[in-house]
Each structure stands twice: as structure tokens, then as C-alpha cells.
Amino acid sequence: MDIQVEQCNCSELTEEEKLERIAEVIEDYRHREGSLIQILHLAQGIYGYLPIHVQKFIAQRLNIPLSEVYGVVSFYSFFTTSKRGKYVIRVCLGTACYVRGGKKIVERLHEILGLDVGETTPDGKFTLEVMRCIGACSLAPAITINDTVYKQVNPDKLQQIIDLY
Amino acid sequence: MVNLTINNKKISVKEGTTILEAARQNNILIPSLCYLENVHVFGSCRICVVEVEGARNLQASCMVPVKEGMVVRTNTERVRKARKLLYELMLSDHPDNCLSCQRNQNCEFQKLGEIIGISKERFDGEMYMSKVDDSSPSIVRDTSKCILCRRCVTVCNGIQGVGILNAQNRGFRTVIGPPGTLALNTVNCTYCGQCTVVCPVAALQEKDSTQDVWNALSDKDKRVIIQTAPAIRAALGEEFGYEPGTLVTGKMVSALREMGFDDVFDTNFTADLTIIEEGNEFLRRVKNVFSGVPDTLPMITSCSPGWIKYVEHVFPDELDHISTCKSPHMMLGALAKSYYANKIGEDPRNIFVVSVMPCTAKKFEITRQEMINNGCPNVDAVITTRELAKMIKDAGIDFSKLEEDTFDNPLGLSTGAADIFATTGGVMEAALRTVYEVVTGRELPFDKLHVESLAGFEQIKTAEITIRDPVPEYKFLDGFTVKVAVTSGLAGAKKLMNEVAQGASPYHFIEVMGCPGGCISGGGQPRPTNDYIRQKRLEAIYKEDEGKTLRKSHENPFVMALYDEFLKKPLGHKSHELLHTHYVKRGIYNEYLE
Ligand code: SF4
Ligand code: SF4
Ligand code: SF4
Ligand code: FES
């Protein structure tokens, strides 16, 4: 099984450098249509997630209310406001996976990692998320850990998968 | 004109009219919920659906403009069924505790149920978690009652330009509120309360202070003083079934006496006093600027605490422009616990001052640290017009049967100039009536003393007055043209403030009221407040002014006596201590800067 873990080099930047980069993005995009979503998307790429102080920073720079920024962030599920772990485990809950035990997998991961959906382990290693269909229906149930897809996952084998990381 | 048929009735209406408006103009009532005339046309509830011939789906009539030859039916079985279903779905996740709800009998959602005719609940939906945010001294949010009409979003973002309330999350978890889990007191909410006026249900309300007032009234050791703002008398009657625009000054005073208040004073008295202080402050600034002494113009009025909080948050570097005068009811509170307390030999600590205000921001204002003198808060409780009406009902008073009574002196007499404080343009007009006379020795040269271009509901209004033949003290102003501007609603204030911040404001004196139309349509006034009702209240206020013999603040004999006996002179030592204040810089998340 090959596991490649992609690491964004942004995480090596300091807090200030990250905000500086976000400020650059804001300047680049501020006059384009639909810029808020673009900016948030890139900012999440730079910062890793969108905590409230980053949202405030963006709102202030764009001169729009924070309630509008937060409204957009909370509307789209690909934005996240909490820090994610080094490894993001996503469990597919599309119809096929759901029927074939996706829910069981979430429960089992909860037992193993002590995480509810959306949470990150205190050591910052794992984040548990759920997602819609990823197109692996014939081999349901599926999960991904960062960019690696695991198919036909047996809940009893989850511990072994986790141990790989 | 466009011709169409609604329910077999041939009608013709102006182009661009929506089906809903066309129907209403012709006395056909289509039930609606989220729609709010001239304010919020958003189409979120779909209660207003109708059948349009040729269209497959039912149409939301508040969103669809009329077309030539259109055939509309508003009351078919299909329409009525659809409406009922929509209502029942909304009801399924709404708490059914009307009897203990603040909006009981005054709720648009409840009223709609009566119109549609719901007899039992068909669906039993999952309730969305109830979250009550009572963190602010002014506004309480209860998301469990929210029907997601988004009127408050339109008002807070569009009309007020503040942007506290927006849709957060999505689907079943959608809430209308400040960002994330932030409480109202951790954002730059101005507490203007305009959102509470348009909310059709009990999701946005003023914070209740009626119990504090009842407690004070039943405390034998307290002398309880009440004062009413200029705008109350022109609106309170609506809560008791009077036509909008009915002045109920005399009955209101009687009701307050029956409730047991020891003194019934009039905030109008200190509105006159404000004009003397603020007028002199303006002249001081002008004099200084003319003679090269550093001072700041334009001067901007300070009687609207929602506006003050806004400017502290958004333009913290421009606070020198704001007049240092406290708002009139704070002045009255300060005097009640000094000047008046001395007169009657009462310990100020035993005096409890209640203000009846058209305003929710005043509830916040009295909690400010700057509003304490000699260890006593200037004012102890603020209730809105709506809360006063509730208290009168609770006290078992039959309002319409009351006799007329008059305010107590010495803090009860006022001139017409004080009455017009209630409406946009009024403070400026009142100030000009006095300042012009001080500078020229002559009366303001306008018909009925009104500065016509400053009256009415336009967002920004301006006037220019050129000084000729001033009295010797103001010789230096001969030929000088004073430029003034008036705005109401915070979106207008923002425009004028941007000019001020850029140093490009052409004005010398600016009046700002935080609510569109001024206090007559303040955040604490009776619901509904629409264009028609606003206009009626305005007319009532001008009528009250024109009906008085004294129409200029400097003619108020009790104000003059106050200066003789106590304050000595405008802007003097005592005034400075009791009647003036300062402002604080706030960040836009309600943090103190500096
Ligand atoms: S908001 Fe209206 S419908 Fe809802 S509980 Fe209160 S009175 Fe009843
Ligand atoms: S009180 Fe005024 S500023 Fe605050 S949320 Fe309501 S409308 Fe917006
Ligand atoms: S809080 Fe009131 S005005 Fe705002 S969306 Fe909810 S029901 Fe409508
Ligand atoms: S009233 Fe027309 S959609 Fe709500």
C-alpha cells in the first residue's frame, strides 16, 4: 500500500507571513466578481483552516461585515473553522457507502480516535470528517486519508489502517 | 398602465407593480409574511403564492411584476392548499407557546395562522435548538422563534449599513444572527433596534425593563421620577387603537400618575436645554475656528445613542466632531439627582429615574460609565414605548377613558423647538431658531419658523443660511454662509462621515439620528412602523410644535431659571460636570481601543 502524504509548505510559514500572503490574495482578488469565495478558498489553503481571527482579518480588509464572511464560510462545507490534523480521515456517506455501513465506520473511528465528526485529536494528528459520494460506490464503503483512498473497508480492520500513520 | 384580471376583477395598475401590490391597491388581500412594503421584497416564505394562467407553477405574487393581459387567481383550492401546507411546515418547527410569548396578540405569524385557518398541527417537526442571546443591554435574540424571513438582514445591512445580522450555516441549521457563535455584545451592533421593529415574531425584542420599574414603584423608600421623550406622545396611542398620528400627551401623563410615579417630567424640557448648550458649543467652535484657535468643525449632534455607538465603532478617529452634550434624557436624569434633589431636599441615592424612550439604544446608554455623577447613575431604567403600553395595560388602566393632565414643573415645561426633536431635521431646526437669533438679534426668517429643506424623509438634506447684519459680538460672521446637513438612518450617516473623515465635508453643523425618520420611528416604537405611519407621527409632532406659544428654546422660562439658580451659564462649570460627556474609541468587535 503506498501512502503519500502531501504537505503544503505553508505550514512552515509564521503566523505573520501567512496573514501577509492572505493580504496579497485579497489585493489580487478584491475587485473580481465573487471574490469572497475565492479569497476564502485561497486563505484556507494558506492558513489550513479559517478561524474567526482570519475571517475578521479578511472582513476588515474587504470592508464588509464579518457576519457576511462567516455566513459564506458556514454555508459551504469545504470551509472549516477548526484546525485540521496532519491526516484528515474522510468517511464517505454517499448513498452506497451509507447503505453498506459508512455509519458503522464513523462509529468505529469514534471509538478508536475519540473524535466526533469535525474534530481533531489533541496531538493534531487526525481529523475526522464525512463527505458526499466520492465515486467509489462499487467498492463501498470507502474512506480517504489525505489523498489515499481505502475501499471496501471492514470496520474491524480500521485499527490496522490507522496504525499505518 | 397595465391591464390584468385578478379573481375576475378587471384592474389596471402602473407598470412595474407586483401582483401582490396590484391586488392590495384593489382591495384584494393576498396573505403574505416575509414581504414588507418598500423595505423587504425577498420572496423567501412563498406564503403569497397565486395561480397565474399559463404558468405551470404557483407564483410568489410579491416577486412577480404584472404583465398586460395577465389572469390571476388568488383563492383557488390549489392556492389555499399550498398556502396552508407552507404555513404548517413553518409551524412544525416553531415553539407553540404563544400564551407566554411577548408577541402574543401582536404577532404576524400568529395573525397569519388565523387568516389561513389552521385548527390543528399536522406535522410534528424537529425543533431547532433554541438559543437566547441576552448578552446586550438592549436587544434579545431568540432564534427558536425565527421564521427566517430575513427582514432584519435587509434592515441591518441595507437601511442601517451596519451588517450585524446575516444568514449563518445552511439548511435546517440556518440561523439569522451575528457571525458564528458571537454574542451581540461582542460585535459592533449599535443597538438601534430597527431589526426589532420589522421582526414579525418574537425572535428580536428589546430587553425587558418593566420589572425593574415595577420594583422601584413598590419600594416605599424610593422617589420614582419618570420622563417621556418627545416622540412617545405621537405614537403611544397606536398601542391603544388610536389612529396613527393621534397625540396622547395628556392621557399619557394621567396614566403615569395612576401608575404611581412621584414626578412626571418631560424630556422636552432638557431638549430645550440641549439647544442652549449645543447652540453655544457650536458658536464656540465657530468663534475658535475663525480666530485661529484649534477646534473642530463640522460639529455633529449627539442625542442619538445608537448613532454614537456606531461612530465610536466605525469612525473612532473622528470623535472630536461629536458635540459633547449628553442626550436630553441623560441631562434630565443628572438634573433630577442634583438641582431637583436639592430643591425638594431628597437624597439623590433615593431617587430612581425612569425614561420612556422610542429607542432601544438608550438602554445601553444608561450603562455607560460616563453617565454617572456623584456615584449615582443619571438614569436608572429605560423602557420603550412598547413596554410602557404593556405596563399601562398591566396596571389595569383604561387608556381611552383617562382625563388629560399636564407635566410637573420645574422639569416639565417645554417649547415647540423641543417637540420637533422627535423627527429628523428637528434638532437642527430647533438649534437654528436659537443660534440665528443669538447671532443676528432677529427671528429665523422662515414661514412658521420651519427650515423646509430639512424636513421630510429624504436620506440626506441640506440647507444654507447667510448671516447679514449680526449683532456686534458676531460681527466677524457678516456675510458668512452656514452650511448644515441632516441625515437619519446609519447608512446616510456613513456617507456624511466618509466625507468628514477625508476632510472633505462642506458642512459646519450636521444632525444625525440613528433611525430612519428619527425618533418617531425609533427602535422602541409601536409595530408596525411604515411610511404612512411615520408620516402621520411626523405631522402630529409639527402640530404640537405649531400649537405652542413658545417655540424657541431660549424662551423657556424654566430653563432660564435653571441657569439663574443653578447652572449659572451655558458651558459653565456645572454644565460641564453634569450635562456634557466624552466618547470612547471602540473596535468593530466591541473592544476598547486605547
Ligand atoms: S412568535 Fe408569534 S407564533 Fe411564535 S410563539 Fe410568539 S406569538 Fe406565538
Ligand atoms: S440593533 Fe441595529 S445594528 Fe444591531 S442588529 Fe439590530 S438593526 Fe443591526
Ligand atoms: S429574526 Fe425576525 S426578522 Fe430576522 S429573519 Fe428571523 S423572523 Fe425574520
Ligand atoms: S410574502 Fe411573498 S414570498 Fe414571502
Coordinates of N, CA and C in Angstrom, one line a residue, chain B residues 23-191:
Chain B
A23 N -53.0 43.7 -6.3 CA -54.1 43.2 -5.6 C -54.5 44.1 -4.5
R24 N -53.5 44.5 -3.7 CA -53.8 45.3 -2.5 C -54.4 46.6 -2.9
Q25 N -53.9 47.2 -4.0 CA -54.4 48.5 -4.4 C -55.9 48.4 -4.8
N26 N -56.3 47.2 -5.1 CA -57.7 46.9 -5.5 C -58.5 46.1 -4.4
N27 N -58.0 46.2 -3.2 CA -58.7 45.6 -2.0 C -58.8 44.1 -2.1
I28 N -57.9 43.5 -2.8 CA -57.8 42.0 -2.8 C -56.7 41.7 -1.9
L29 N -56.9 41.0 -0.8 CA -55.8 40.8 0.2 C -55.2 39.4 0.0
I30 N -54.0 39.4 -0.5 CA -53.3 38.1 -0.6 C -52.4 38.0 0.7
P31 N -52.6 36.9 1.4 CA -51.8 36.8 2.7 C -50.3 36.8 2.3
S32 N -49.5 37.4 3.2 CA -48.1 37.4 3.0 C -47.4 37.3 4.3
L33 N -46.1 37.1 4.3 CA -45.4 37.0 5.6 C -44.1 37.8 5.5
C34 N -43.2 37.4 4.6 CA -41.9 38.0 4.6 C -41.9 39.4 4.0
Y35 N -42.8 39.6 3.1 CA -42.9 40.9 2.4 C -43.1 42.1 3.3
L36 N -42.3 43.1 3.1 CA -42.5 44.4 3.9 C -42.4 45.5 2.9
E37 N -43.5 46.2 2.7 CA -43.6 47.2 1.7 C -42.4 48.2 1.7
N38 N -41.9 48.4 0.5 CA -40.8 49.4 0.4 C -39.5 49.1 1.1
V39 N -39.5 48.0 1.9 CA -38.3 47.6 2.7 C -37.7 46.3 2.2
H40 N -38.5 45.3 2.2 CA -38.0 43.9 2.1 C -38.9 43.1 1.1
V41 N -38.4 42.9 -0.1 CA -39.1 42.1 -1.1 C -38.1 41.0 -1.5
F42 N -38.3 39.9 -0.9 CA -37.2 38.9 -1.0 C -37.7 37.6 -1.5
G43 N -39.0 37.3 -1.2 CA -39.5 36.0 -1.7 C -39.1 34.8 -1.0
S44 N -38.9 34.8 0.3 CA -38.4 33.7 1.0 C -39.5 32.7 1.5
C45 N -40.7 33.3 1.9 CA -41.7 32.4 2.6 C -42.6 31.7 1.6
R46 N -42.9 32.4 0.5 CA -43.8 31.9 -0.6 C -45.3 31.7 -0.1
I47 N -45.6 32.4 1.0 CA -47.0 32.3 1.5 C -47.9 33.1 0.5
C48 N -47.3 34.0 -0.2 CA -48.2 34.9 -1.1 C -48.5 34.2 -2.4
V49 N -48.3 32.9 -2.6 CA -48.5 32.3 -3.9 C -49.9 32.5 -4.5
V50 N -49.9 32.6 -5.8 CA -51.1 32.7 -6.6 C -51.0 31.9 -7.9
E51 N -52.2 31.7 -8.5 CA -52.2 31.0 -9.8 C -52.2 32.0 -10.9
V52 N -51.3 31.9 -11.8 CA -51.2 32.8 -13.0 C -51.5 31.9 -14.2
E53 N -52.5 32.3 -15.0 CA -52.9 31.5 -16.1 C -51.7 31.3 -17.1
G54 N -51.5 30.1 -17.5 CA -50.4 29.9 -18.4 C -49.1 29.5 -17.7
A55 N -49.0 29.7 -16.4 CA -47.8 29.3 -15.7 C -48.0 28.0 -15.0
R56 N -47.1 27.1 -15.1 CA -47.3 25.7 -14.6 C -47.3 25.8 -13.0
N57 N -46.3 26.5 -12.5 CA -46.2 26.5 -11.0 C -46.9 27.7 -10.4
L58 N -47.2 27.6 -9.2 CA -47.7 28.8 -8.5 C -46.6 29.8 -8.4
Q59 N -47.0 31.1 -8.4 CA -46.1 32.2 -8.4 C -46.1 32.9 -7.0
A60 N -44.9 33.3 -6.6 CA -44.9 34.2 -5.4 C -45.3 35.6 -5.8
S61 N -46.5 36.0 -5.4 CA -47.0 37.3 -6.0 C -46.2 38.5 -5.6
C62 N -45.5 38.5 -4.5 CA -44.7 39.7 -4.1 C -43.5 39.9 -5.0
M63 N -43.1 38.9 -5.7 CA -41.9 39.0 -6.5 C -42.2 39.2 -8.0
V64 N -43.5 38.9 -8.5 CA -43.7 38.9 -9.9 C -44.4 40.1 -10.3
P65 N -43.8 40.9 -11.3 CA -44.5 42.1 -11.8 C -45.6 41.7 -12.7
V66 N -46.6 42.6 -12.7 CA -47.8 42.4 -13.6 C -47.4 42.5 -15.1
K67 N -48.2 41.7 -15.9 CA -48.0 41.8 -17.3 C -49.3 42.1 -18.0
E68 N -49.3 42.7 -19.1 CA -50.6 43.0 -19.9 C -51.3 41.7 -20.1
G69 N -52.6 41.7 -19.8 CA -53.5 40.6 -20.1 C -53.4 39.4 -19.1
M70 N -52.6 39.6 -18.0 CA -52.4 38.5 -17.1 C -53.7 38.2 -16.4
V71 N -53.9 36.9 -16.2 CA -55.1 36.4 -15.5 C -54.6 35.7 -14.2
V72 N -55.0 36.3 -13.1 CA -54.5 35.8 -11.8 C -55.7 35.3 -10.9
R73 N -55.4 34.2 -10.2 CA -56.4 33.8 -9.2 C -55.7 33.6 -7.9
T74 N -56.3 34.2 -6.8 CA -55.6 34.2 -5.5 C -56.3 33.3 -4.5
N75 N -57.4 32.7 -4.9 CA -58.1 32.0 -3.8 C -58.6 30.6 -4.3
T76 N -58.0 30.0 -5.2 CA -58.4 28.7 -5.7 C -58.1 27.7 -4.6
E77 N -58.7 26.5 -4.8 CA -58.4 25.4 -3.8 C -56.9 25.1 -3.8
R78 N -56.3 25.1 -5.0 CA -54.8 24.8 -5.1 C -54.0 25.8 -4.4
V79 N -54.4 27.1 -4.5 CA -53.6 28.1 -3.8 C -53.8 28.0 -2.3
R80 N -55.0 27.8 -1.9 CA -55.3 27.7 -0.5 C -54.6 26.5 0.2
K81 N -54.6 25.4 -0.6 CA -53.9 24.2 0.0 C -52.4 24.4 0.1
A82 N -51.8 25.1 -0.9 CA -50.4 25.3 -0.9 C -50.0 26.2 0.2
R83 N -50.8 27.2 0.4 CA -50.5 28.2 1.4 C -50.6 27.5 2.8
K84 N -51.6 26.7 3.0 CA -51.8 26.0 4.2 C -50.6 25.1 4.5
L85 N -50.2 24.4 3.5 CA -49.1 23.5 3.7 C -47.8 24.2 4.1
L86 N -47.5 25.3 3.4 CA -46.3 26.1 3.7 C -46.4 26.6 5.1
Y87 N -47.6 27.0 5.5 CA -47.7 27.5 6.9 C -47.5 26.4 7.9
E88 N -48.1 25.3 7.6 CA -48.0 24.1 8.5 C -46.5 23.7 8.7
L89 N -45.8 23.7 7.6 CA -44.4 23.3 7.6 C -43.6 24.3 8.5
M90 N -43.9 25.6 8.4 CA -43.2 26.5 9.2 C -43.6 26.4 10.7
L91 N -44.8 26.0 10.9 CA -45.3 25.8 12.2 C -44.7 24.6 12.9
S92 N -44.3 23.6 12.0 CA -43.8 22.4 12.6 C -42.6 22.5 13.4
D93 N -41.7 23.5 13.1 CA -40.6 23.6 14.0 C -40.6 25.0 14.8
H94 N -41.8 25.4 15.0 CA -42.0 26.7 15.8 C -42.5 26.3 17.2
P95 N -42.0 26.9 18.2 CA -42.5 26.6 19.5 C -43.9 27.0 19.7
D96 N -44.7 26.2 20.3 CA -46.2 26.6 20.4 C -46.5 27.1 21.8
N97 N -45.8 28.2 22.1 CA -46.1 28.7 23.5 C -46.5 30.2 23.3
C98 N -47.4 30.4 22.4 CA -48.0 31.8 22.2 C -48.4 32.5 23.5
L99 N -49.1 31.7 24.3 CA -49.6 32.3 25.5 C -48.6 33.0 26.4
S100 N -47.4 32.4 26.4 CA -46.4 33.0 27.3 C -45.3 33.8 26.4
C101 N -45.7 34.2 25.2 CA -44.8 34.8 24.3 C -45.0 36.3 24.3
Q102 N -43.9 37.1 24.3 CA -44.0 38.5 24.3 C -44.9 39.1 23.1
R103 N -44.9 38.4 22.0 CA -45.6 38.9 20.8 C -47.1 38.4 20.8
N104 N -47.5 37.7 21.8 CA -48.9 37.2 21.7 C -49.9 38.3 21.4
Q105 N -50.7 38.1 20.5 CA -51.7 39.1 20.0 C -51.1 40.2 19.2
N106 N -49.8 40.2 19.0 CA -49.2 41.2 18.2 C -48.1 40.6 17.3
C107 N -48.5 39.4 16.8 CA -47.5 38.6 16.1 C -48.0 38.4 14.6
E108 N -47.2 38.7 13.7 CA -47.6 38.5 12.3 C -47.8 37.0 11.9
F109 N -47.0 36.2 12.5 CA -47.1 34.8 12.2 C -48.4 34.1 12.8
Q110 N -48.7 34.5 14.0 CA -49.9 34.1 14.6 C -51.1 34.6 13.9
K111 N -51.1 35.9 13.5 CA -52.2 36.5 12.8 C -52.4 35.8 11.5
L112 N -51.3 35.4 10.8 CA -51.4 34.7 9.5 C -52.1 33.4 9.7
G113 N -51.8 32.7 10.8 CA -52.5 31.4 11.1 C -54.0 31.6 11.2
E114 N -54.4 32.7 11.8 CA -55.8 33.0 11.9 C -56.4 33.2 10.6
I115 N -55.7 33.9 9.7 CA -56.3 34.1 8.3 C -56.4 32.8 7.5
I116 N -55.3 32.1 7.6 CA -55.3 30.8 6.8 C -56.2 29.8 7.4
G117 N -56.4 29.8 8.7 CA -57.4 28.9 9.3 C -56.8 27.6 9.6
I118 N -55.8 27.5 10.5 CA -55.2 26.3 10.9 C -55.8 25.9 12.2
S119 N -56.4 24.7 12.3 CA -57.1 24.3 13.5 C -56.2 23.3 14.3
K120 N -55.5 22.5 13.7 CA -54.6 21.6 14.5 C -53.3 21.4 13.8
E121 N -52.3 21.1 14.5 CA -51.0 20.9 13.9 C -50.9 19.5 13.3
R122 N -50.5 19.5 12.0 CA -50.5 18.2 11.3 C -49.1 17.6 11.4
F123 N -48.1 18.4 11.4 CA -46.7 17.9 11.4 C -46.1 18.2 12.8
D124 N -45.3 17.2 13.2 CA -44.6 17.4 14.4 C -43.1 17.4 14.1
G125 N -42.5 18.6 13.8 CA -41.2 18.6 13.3 C -40.1 18.7 14.5
E126 N -38.9 18.4 14.1 CA -37.8 18.5 15.0 C -37.6 20.0 15.3
M127 N -37.5 20.4 16.5 CA -37.3 21.8 16.9 C -35.8 22.1 16.7
Y128 N -35.5 23.2 16.1 CA -34.2 23.7 16.1 C -33.8 24.2 17.4
M129 N -32.6 23.9 17.8 CA -32.1 24.2 19.2 C -32.4 25.7 19.4
S130 N -32.9 26.0 20.6 CA -33.3 27.3 21.0 C -32.1 28.0 21.6
K131 N -31.7 29.2 21.1 CA -30.6 29.9 21.6 C -31.1 31.3 21.9
V132 N -31.0 31.7 23.2 CA -31.4 33.0 23.5 C -30.1 33.8 23.8
D133 N -29.9 34.9 23.1 CA -28.8 35.7 23.3 C -29.2 37.0 24.0
D134 N -29.0 37.1 25.3 CA -29.4 38.3 26.0 C -28.2 39.0 26.6
S135 N -27.1 38.9 25.8 CA -25.8 39.5 26.3 C -25.8 41.0 26.2
S136 N -26.7 41.6 25.4 CA -26.6 43.1 25.3 C -27.6 43.7 26.2
P137 N -27.4 44.9 26.6 CA -28.4 45.6 27.5 C -29.7 46.0 26.7
S138 N -29.7 45.9 25.4 CA -30.7 46.5 24.6 C -31.6 45.4 23.9
I139 N -31.0 44.5 23.2 CA -31.7 43.6 22.3 C -31.6 42.1 22.7
V140 N -32.7 41.4 22.7 CA -32.6 40.0 23.0 C -33.0 39.2 21.7
R141 N -32.2 38.2 21.4 CA -32.5 37.4 20.2 C -32.9 36.0 20.7
D142 N -34.0 35.5 20.1 CA -34.4 34.1 20.5 C -34.6 33.4 19.1
T143 N -33.5 32.6 18.7 CA -33.5 32.0 17.4 C -34.6 31.0 17.2
S144 N -35.2 30.4 18.3 CA -36.2 29.4 18.2 C -37.5 30.0 17.6
K145 N -37.7 31.3 17.7 CA -38.9 31.9 17.2 C -38.7 32.4 15.8
C146 N -37.5 32.4 15.3 CA -37.2 33.0 14.0 C -37.9 32.2 12.8
I147 N -38.5 32.8 11.9 CA -39.1 32.2 10.8 C -38.3 32.4 9.5
L148 N -37.1 32.9 9.6 CA -36.2 33.1 8.5 C -36.7 34.0 7.4
C149 N -37.5 35.0 7.8 CA -38.0 35.9 6.7 C -36.9 36.9 6.2
R150 N -35.9 37.1 7.0 CA -34.7 37.9 6.7 C -35.0 39.4 6.5
R151 N -36.1 39.9 7.1 CA -36.4 41.3 7.1 C -35.3 42.0 7.9
C152 N -34.8 41.4 9.0 CA -33.8 42.1 9.8 C -32.5 42.2 9.1
V153 N -32.2 41.2 8.2 CA -31.0 41.3 7.4 C -31.0 42.5 6.5
T154 N -32.1 42.6 5.8 CA -32.3 43.8 4.9 C -32.1 45.1 5.7
V155 N -32.8 45.2 6.8 CA -32.7 46.5 7.6 C -31.3 46.7 8.1
C156 N -30.7 45.7 8.7 CA -29.4 45.9 9.4 C -28.3 46.2 8.4
N157 N -28.4 45.5 7.2 CA -27.3 45.7 6.2 C -27.6 46.8 5.3
G158 N -28.9 46.8 4.7 CA -29.2 47.8 3.7 C -29.5 49.2 4.3
I159 N -30.5 49.2 5.1 CA -31.0 50.5 5.6 C -30.1 51.1 6.6
Q160 N -29.6 50.3 7.5 CA -28.6 50.8 8.5 C -27.2 50.7 8.1
G161 N -26.9 49.9 7.1 CA -25.5 49.7 6.7 C -24.5 49.3 7.8
V162 N -25.0 48.5 8.7 CA -24.2 48.1 9.8 C -23.7 46.6 9.6
G163 N -24.6 45.7 9.2 CA -24.2 44.4 8.8 C -23.9 43.4 10.0
I164 N -24.7 43.5 11.0 CA -24.5 42.6 12.2 C -25.2 41.2 11.9
L165 N -26.4 41.3 11.3 CA -27.2 40.1 11.1 C -27.1 39.6 9.7
N166 N -26.9 38.3 9.6 CA -26.8 37.7 8.2 C -27.2 36.2 8.4
A167 N -27.4 35.6 7.3 CA -27.7 34.1 7.4 C -26.4 33.4 7.7
Q168 N -26.4 32.5 8.7 CA -25.3 31.7 9.0 C -25.7 30.2 8.9
N169 N -24.7 29.4 8.5 CA -25.0 28.0 8.3 C -25.9 27.8 7.2
R170 N -26.4 26.5 7.0 CA -27.4 26.4 6.0 C -28.4 25.2 6.3
G171 N -29.4 25.1 5.4 CA -30.4 24.1 5.5 C -31.1 24.3 6.9
F172 N -31.4 23.1 7.5 CA -32.1 23.1 8.7 C -31.4 23.9 9.8
R173 N -30.0 24.0 9.7 CA -29.3 24.7 10.7 C -29.1 26.2 10.5
T174 N -29.8 26.7 9.5 CA -29.7 28.1 9.2 C -30.1 29.0 10.4
V175 N -29.3 29.9 10.8 CA -29.8 30.9 11.8 C -29.5 32.3 11.2
I176 N -30.3 33.2 11.7 CA -30.1 34.6 11.3 C -29.4 35.3 12.5
G177 N -28.2 35.8 12.4 CA -27.6 36.4 13.5 C -26.2 36.9 13.2
P178 N -25.5 37.3 14.3 CA -24.1 37.7 14.1 C -23.3 36.5 13.7
P179 N -22.0 36.8 13.3 CA -21.2 35.7 12.8 C -21.0 34.6 13.9
G180 N -21.1 33.4 13.5 CA -20.7 32.3 14.3 C -21.5 32.3 15.6
T181 N -20.8 32.0 16.7 CA -21.4 32.0 17.9 C -21.3 33.3 18.7
L182 N -20.8 34.3 18.0 CA -20.6 35.6 18.7 C -21.9 36.2 19.2
A183 N -21.8 36.7 20.4 CA -23.0 37.3 21.1 C -23.0 38.8 20.6
L184 N -24.2 39.3 20.7 CA -24.5 40.7 20.2 C -23.5 41.7 20.9
N185 N -23.2 41.5 22.1 CA -22.3 42.5 22.8 C -20.8 42.3 22.4
T186 N -20.5 41.3 21.5 CA -19.1 41.2 21.1 C -19.0 41.6 19.6
V187 N -19.9 42.3 19.1 CA -19.8 42.8 17.7 C -20.2 44.3 17.7
N188 N -20.2 44.9 16.6 CA -20.4 46.3 16.6 C -21.9 46.7 16.4
C189 N -22.8 45.9 17.0 CA -24.2 46.2 16.9 C -24.4 47.6 17.6
T190 N -25.2 48.4 17.0 CA -25.4 49.8 17.5 C -26.6 49.8 18.5
Y191 N -27.3 48.7 18.6 CA -28.5 48.6 19.5 C -29.6 49.5 19.0

